Amino acid sequence: MNFGIIAAGEGSRLVQEGVAFPKPLVPLNGEPMLGRLVRIFQENGAGRISIIVNEQMTEVREFVENLRKEISIPVDLVVKTTPSSMHSFYELGKLLKGHGRFIVTTVDTIFREPDFSGYVKAYSDAAADVDGMMAVTSFVDDEKPLYVETDAEMNITAFLDKSATDGDLKDVYIREFVSGGIYGLGDKAVDVLDECLKNGVSRMRNYQRALVSAGLRLKACDMGKIIDVDHAGDIAKAEQFLTQNS
């Protein structure tokens, strides 16, 4: 399995709140978030890791360049400032396409390591007709969550900006989660992404809707609690989450 990390955001809210580190290098219990992901990917059998960072964060680029010297697996580094995480995903997609299934995550997505290992195994073992597997959670931590609607077999049927229970109840059986910011996809999904860029789609959630509209079979995998580090106060919360495993 190949992996990708989107680490090209500016982390402006953290800077405004007095955090001295670039977002990808914010330490959680002494381990930079970016380094933590690379380690976890290695422990889950990564064949290759592709990372995108922006042009302004030279410390992050240097960190990745040093990592490349320290680990045995190939690490691709893309240095490019992009307007959105979807555009960053596009840059990684060009490297990941043609090498089978891959998993991409944003650098500030914090999860329990055993839960992630279970997700990697589930996607690796998924049937050949499964085009992707998205990590989902029932824990709402994001300021603007993307709701993921599934059927009883965890096939994704829709990506919604608000909970379906906020409106009219549906007559069909549905389960509802929130996107966890971890995307298991393949070549078909990269082709859809190319079309999205051509058509002016500019948000990751709209790209995910386009995957459903294109007829790709997407499964959801409940990874339990997942949290994001968007604000200074989230750092202590993430450290406690990882230390107490709760």
Short mmCIF file of C-alpha atoms in Angstrom, two decimals:
data_model
loop_
_atom_site.label_atom_id
_atom_site.label_comp_id
_atom_site.label_asym_id
_atom_site.label_seq_id
_atom_site.Cartn_x
_atom_site.Cartn_y
_atom_site.Cartn_z
CA MET A 1 0.00 0.00 0.00
CA ASN A 2 1.23 3.49 -0.86
CA PHE A 3 0.40 6.50 1.30
CA GLY A 4 0.14 10.26 0.86
CA ILE A 5 0.14 13.18 3.29
CA ILE A 6 -1.40 16.58 2.60
CA ALA A 7 0.74 19.03 4.59
CA ALA A 8 0.45 22.11 2.39
CA GLY A 9 -1.88 24.22 4.53
CA GLU A 10 -0.72 27.42 6.16
CA GLY A 11 -1.97 26.64 9.66
CA SER A 12 -2.88 30.32 10.01
CA ARG A 13 -5.18 29.81 12.99
CA LEU A 14 -2.42 28.13 14.97
CA VAL A 15 -0.04 30.96 14.15
CA GLN A 16 -2.60 33.56 15.22
CA GLU A 17 -3.08 31.71 18.49
CA GLY A 18 0.64 31.77 19.29
CA VAL A 19 1.80 28.29 18.24
CA ALA A 20 5.48 28.57 17.28
CA PHE A 21 5.69 25.48 15.07
CA PRO A 22 4.50 25.11 11.47
CA LYS A 23 1.36 22.98 11.62
CA PRO A 24 2.93 19.74 10.25
CA LEU A 25 5.69 19.97 12.87
CA VAL A 26 3.46 20.60 15.89
CA PRO A 27 4.60 17.98 18.43
CA LEU A 28 2.11 15.62 20.02
CA ASN A 29 3.67 14.04 23.09
CA GLY A 30 7.07 14.96 21.67
CA GLU A 31 6.52 13.63 18.14
CA PRO A 32 5.86 16.00 15.20
CA MET A 33 2.51 15.26 13.55
CA LEU A 34 4.14 14.72 10.16
CA GLY A 35 6.79 12.42 11.58
CA ARG A 36 4.13 10.48 13.47
CA LEU A 37 2.23 9.77 10.28
CA VAL A 38 5.34 8.64 8.44
CA ARG A 39 6.19 6.26 11.28
CA ILE A 40 2.67 4.84 11.37
CA PHE A 41 2.65 4.36 7.61
CA GLN A 42 5.95 2.48 7.81
CA GLU A 43 4.54 0.25 10.52
CA ASN A 44 1.59 -0.51 8.26
CA GLY A 45 3.68 -1.73 5.35
CA ALA A 46 4.07 1.41 3.28
CA GLY A 47 5.75 0.80 -0.06
CA ARG A 48 6.07 4.51 -0.78
CA ILE A 49 5.04 7.77 0.89
CA SER A 50 4.24 10.95 -1.04
CA ILE A 51 4.09 14.27 0.81
CA ILE A 52 3.07 17.73 -0.36
CA VAL A 53 4.20 20.85 1.53
CA ASN A 54 3.77 24.50 0.65
CA GLU A 55 6.53 26.78 -0.60
CA GLN A 56 6.56 29.04 2.45
CA MET A 57 7.22 26.44 5.16
CA THR A 58 10.91 25.79 4.56
CA GLU A 59 11.23 24.07 7.95
CA VAL A 60 8.72 21.45 6.87
CA ARG A 61 10.51 20.85 3.58
CA GLU A 62 13.80 20.42 5.42
CA PHE A 63 12.14 18.03 7.86
CA VAL A 64 10.92 15.84 4.99
CA GLU A 65 14.28 15.98 3.23
CA ASN A 66 15.96 14.74 6.40
CA LEU A 67 13.34 12.01 6.76
CA ARG A 68 14.16 10.79 3.27
CA LYS A 69 17.72 10.14 4.38
CA GLU A 70 16.68 8.31 7.54
CA ILE A 71 14.11 5.79 6.32
CA SER A 72 14.50 2.95 3.86
CA ILE A 73 11.31 3.35 1.81
CA PRO A 74 11.00 5.96 -0.98
CA VAL A 75 9.55 9.33 0.02
CA ASP A 76 8.29 11.69 -2.69
CA LEU A 77 8.28 15.39 -1.84
CA VAL A 78 6.13 17.91 -3.69
CA VAL A 79 6.79 21.54 -2.79
CA LYS A 80 3.86 23.58 -4.06
CA THR A 81 1.46 26.12 -2.62
CA THR A 82 -2.09 25.10 -3.52
CA PRO A 83 -5.43 26.86 -3.05
CA SER A 84 -7.13 23.91 -1.34
CA SER A 85 -6.65 20.41 0.01
CA MET A 86 -8.34 19.10 -3.14
CA HIS A 87 -5.64 20.69 -5.27
CA SER A 88 -3.00 19.20 -2.98
CA PHE A 89 -4.67 15.83 -3.39
CA TYR A 90 -4.47 16.32 -7.15
CA GLU A 91 -0.71 16.81 -6.97
CA LEU A 92 -0.31 13.64 -4.92
CA GLY A 93 -2.67 11.77 -7.21
CA LYS A 94 -0.31 12.27 -10.12
CA LEU A 95 2.35 10.35 -8.16
CA LEU A 96 0.07 7.68 -6.72
CA LYS A 97 -1.81 6.77 -9.88
CA GLY A 98 -0.82 3.54 -11.55
CA HIS A 99 0.46 1.83 -8.40
CA GLY A 100 -2.71 0.25 -7.04
CA ARG A 101 -4.72 1.30 -4.03
CA PHE A 102 -3.44 4.15 -1.89
CA ILE A 103 -4.38 6.02 1.28
CA VAL A 104 -4.09 9.80 1.68
CA THR A 105 -4.64 11.76 4.88
CA THR A 106 -4.35 15.36 5.99
CA VAL A 107 -1.47 16.00 8.39
CA ASP A 108 -3.69 17.18 11.26
CA THR A 109 -5.91 14.09 11.37
CA ILE A 110 -5.34 12.38 14.72
CA PHE A 111 -6.40 8.78 15.33
CA ARG A 112 -5.52 5.75 17.43
CA GLU A 113 -2.85 3.64 15.78
CA PRO A 114 -4.70 0.29 16.21
CA ASP A 115 -7.80 1.82 14.61
CA PHE A 116 -5.76 2.96 11.63
CA SER A 117 -4.14 -0.45 11.25
CA GLY A 118 -7.61 -1.98 11.17
CA TYR A 119 -8.65 0.45 8.46
CA VAL A 120 -5.58 -0.31 6.34
CA LYS A 121 -6.28 -4.04 6.61
CA ALA A 122 -9.95 -3.56 5.76
CA TYR A 123 -9.09 -1.61 2.63
CA SER A 124 -6.34 -4.04 1.64
CA ASP A 125 -8.75 -6.95 2.01
CA ALA A 126 -11.72 -5.24 0.29
CA ALA A 127 -13.16 -6.86 -2.82
CA ALA A 128 -11.74 -5.90 -6.20
CA ASP A 129 -14.92 -4.03 -7.14
CA VAL A 130 -14.52 -1.62 -4.23
CA ASP A 131 -13.16 1.62 -5.68
CA GLY A 132 -12.42 3.30 -2.38
CA MET A 133 -12.77 3.18 1.38
CA MET A 134 -13.22 6.33 3.44
CA ALA A 135 -12.46 6.47 7.14
CA VAL A 136 -15.45 7.81 9.06
CA THR A 137 -16.27 8.58 12.66
CA SER A 138 -19.34 9.19 14.79
CA PHE A 139 -17.40 11.81 16.77
CA VAL A 140 -18.10 15.31 15.44
CA ASP A 141 -15.00 17.45 15.99
CA ASP A 142 -14.78 19.55 12.81
CA GLU A 143 -16.23 23.06 12.68
CA LYS A 144 -17.83 22.29 9.31
CA PRO A 145 -18.20 18.50 9.26
CA LEU A 146 -18.90 16.54 6.11
CA TYR A 147 -21.58 13.99 6.87
CA VAL A 148 -21.26 10.59 5.23
CA GLU A 149 -24.41 8.63 4.57
CA THR A 150 -24.23 4.86 4.10
CA ASP A 151 -26.54 1.92 3.65
CA ALA A 152 -26.63 -1.11 5.96
CA GLU A 153 -23.56 -2.63 4.27
CA MET A 154 -21.50 0.56 4.76
CA ASN A 155 -21.65 1.48 1.08
CA ILE A 156 -21.46 5.28 0.86
CA THR A 157 -24.59 6.76 -0.69
CA ALA A 158 -24.04 10.49 -0.16
CA PHE A 159 -21.80 13.20 1.26
CA LEU A 160 -23.84 15.91 2.98
CA ASP A 161 -23.09 19.37 4.38
CA LYS A 162 -25.52 18.81 7.23
CA SER A 163 -26.96 15.85 9.03
CA ALA A 164 -29.88 14.23 7.23
CA THR A 165 -31.68 14.09 10.57
CA ASP A 166 -31.76 17.90 10.54
CA GLY A 167 -34.32 17.72 7.75
CA ASP A 168 -37.00 15.29 6.70
CA LEU A 169 -36.49 11.72 7.83
CA LYS A 170 -35.90 9.29 5.00
CA ASP A 171 -37.88 6.12 4.43
CA VAL A 172 -34.82 4.03 3.50
CA TYR A 173 -32.39 2.55 5.99
CA ILE A 174 -29.40 4.83 6.43
CA ARG A 175 -26.42 5.19 8.73
CA GLU A 176 -24.69 8.49 9.17
CA PHE A 177 -21.12 9.35 10.07
CA VAL A 178 -18.68 12.23 9.63
CA SER A 179 -15.70 12.17 7.29
CA GLY A 180 -12.46 11.39 9.11
CA GLY A 181 -10.12 13.02 6.58
CA ILE A 182 -8.56 9.71 5.53
CA TYR A 183 -9.15 8.63 1.95
CA GLY A 184 -8.47 5.19 0.52
CA LEU A 185 -8.78 5.38 -3.27
CA GLY A 186 -7.32 4.20 -6.58
CA ASP A 187 -6.86 5.09 -10.22
CA LYS A 188 -10.58 5.58 -11.00
CA ALA A 189 -10.77 8.22 -8.30
CA VAL A 190 -7.76 10.05 -9.74
CA ASP A 191 -9.50 10.15 -13.12
CA VAL A 192 -12.57 11.71 -11.47
CA LEU A 193 -10.32 14.23 -9.78
CA ASP A 194 -8.84 15.23 -13.14
CA GLU A 195 -12.36 15.91 -14.43
CA CYS A 196 -13.21 17.91 -11.31
CA LEU A 197 -10.23 20.19 -11.87
CA LYS A 198 -11.21 20.69 -15.51
CA ASN A 199 -14.76 21.60 -14.45
CA GLY A 200 -13.70 24.09 -11.80
CA VAL A 201 -14.59 22.02 -8.73
CA SER A 202 -12.55 23.47 -5.87
CA ARG A 203 -13.49 21.74 -2.61
CA MET A 204 -12.61 18.30 -1.32
CA ARG A 205 -16.18 17.58 -0.28
CA ASN A 206 -17.47 18.35 -3.76
CA TYR A 207 -14.86 16.02 -5.21
CA GLN A 208 -16.15 13.27 -2.93
CA ARG A 209 -19.67 13.94 -4.15
CA ALA A 210 -18.36 13.65 -7.70
CA LEU A 211 -17.00 10.19 -6.88
CA VAL A 212 -20.50 9.05 -5.91
CA SER A 213 -22.04 10.71 -8.97
CA ALA A 214 -19.50 8.95 -11.20
CA GLY A 215 -20.74 5.60 -9.91
CA LEU A 216 -17.65 4.57 -7.94
CA ARG A 217 -18.31 2.02 -5.24
CA LEU A 218 -17.12 3.58 -2.00
CA LYS A 219 -17.18 1.87 1.37
CA ALA A 220 -17.05 3.54 4.78
CA CYS A 221 -14.88 2.23 7.60
CA ASP A 222 -15.75 3.38 11.12
CA MET A 223 -12.40 4.19 12.75
CA GLY A 224 -13.84 5.24 16.07
CA LYS A 225 -12.80 8.62 17.43
CA ILE A 226 -10.85 10.91 15.08
CA ILE A 227 -9.97 14.51 15.92
CA ASP A 228 -8.38 17.44 14.08
CA VAL A 229 -5.76 19.91 15.25
CA ASP A 230 -7.03 23.28 14.01
CA HIS A 231 -6.57 25.47 17.10
CA ALA A 232 -3.96 25.80 19.82
CA GLY A 233 -6.32 24.23 22.34
CA ASP A 234 -6.63 21.15 20.15
CA ILE A 235 -2.99 20.21 20.79
CA ALA A 236 -3.51 19.32 24.45
CA LYS A 237 -6.78 17.62 23.55
CA ALA A 238 -4.99 15.48 20.96
CA GLU A 239 -2.17 14.60 23.36
CA GLN A 240 -4.67 13.53 25.99
CA PHE A 241 -6.60 11.49 23.43
CA LEU A 242 -3.47 9.62 22.38
CA THR A 243 -2.13 9.14 25.91
CA GLN A 244 -5.35 8.01 27.55
CA ASN A 245 -6.62 6.17 24.47
CA SER A 246 -10.09 7.56 25.07
#
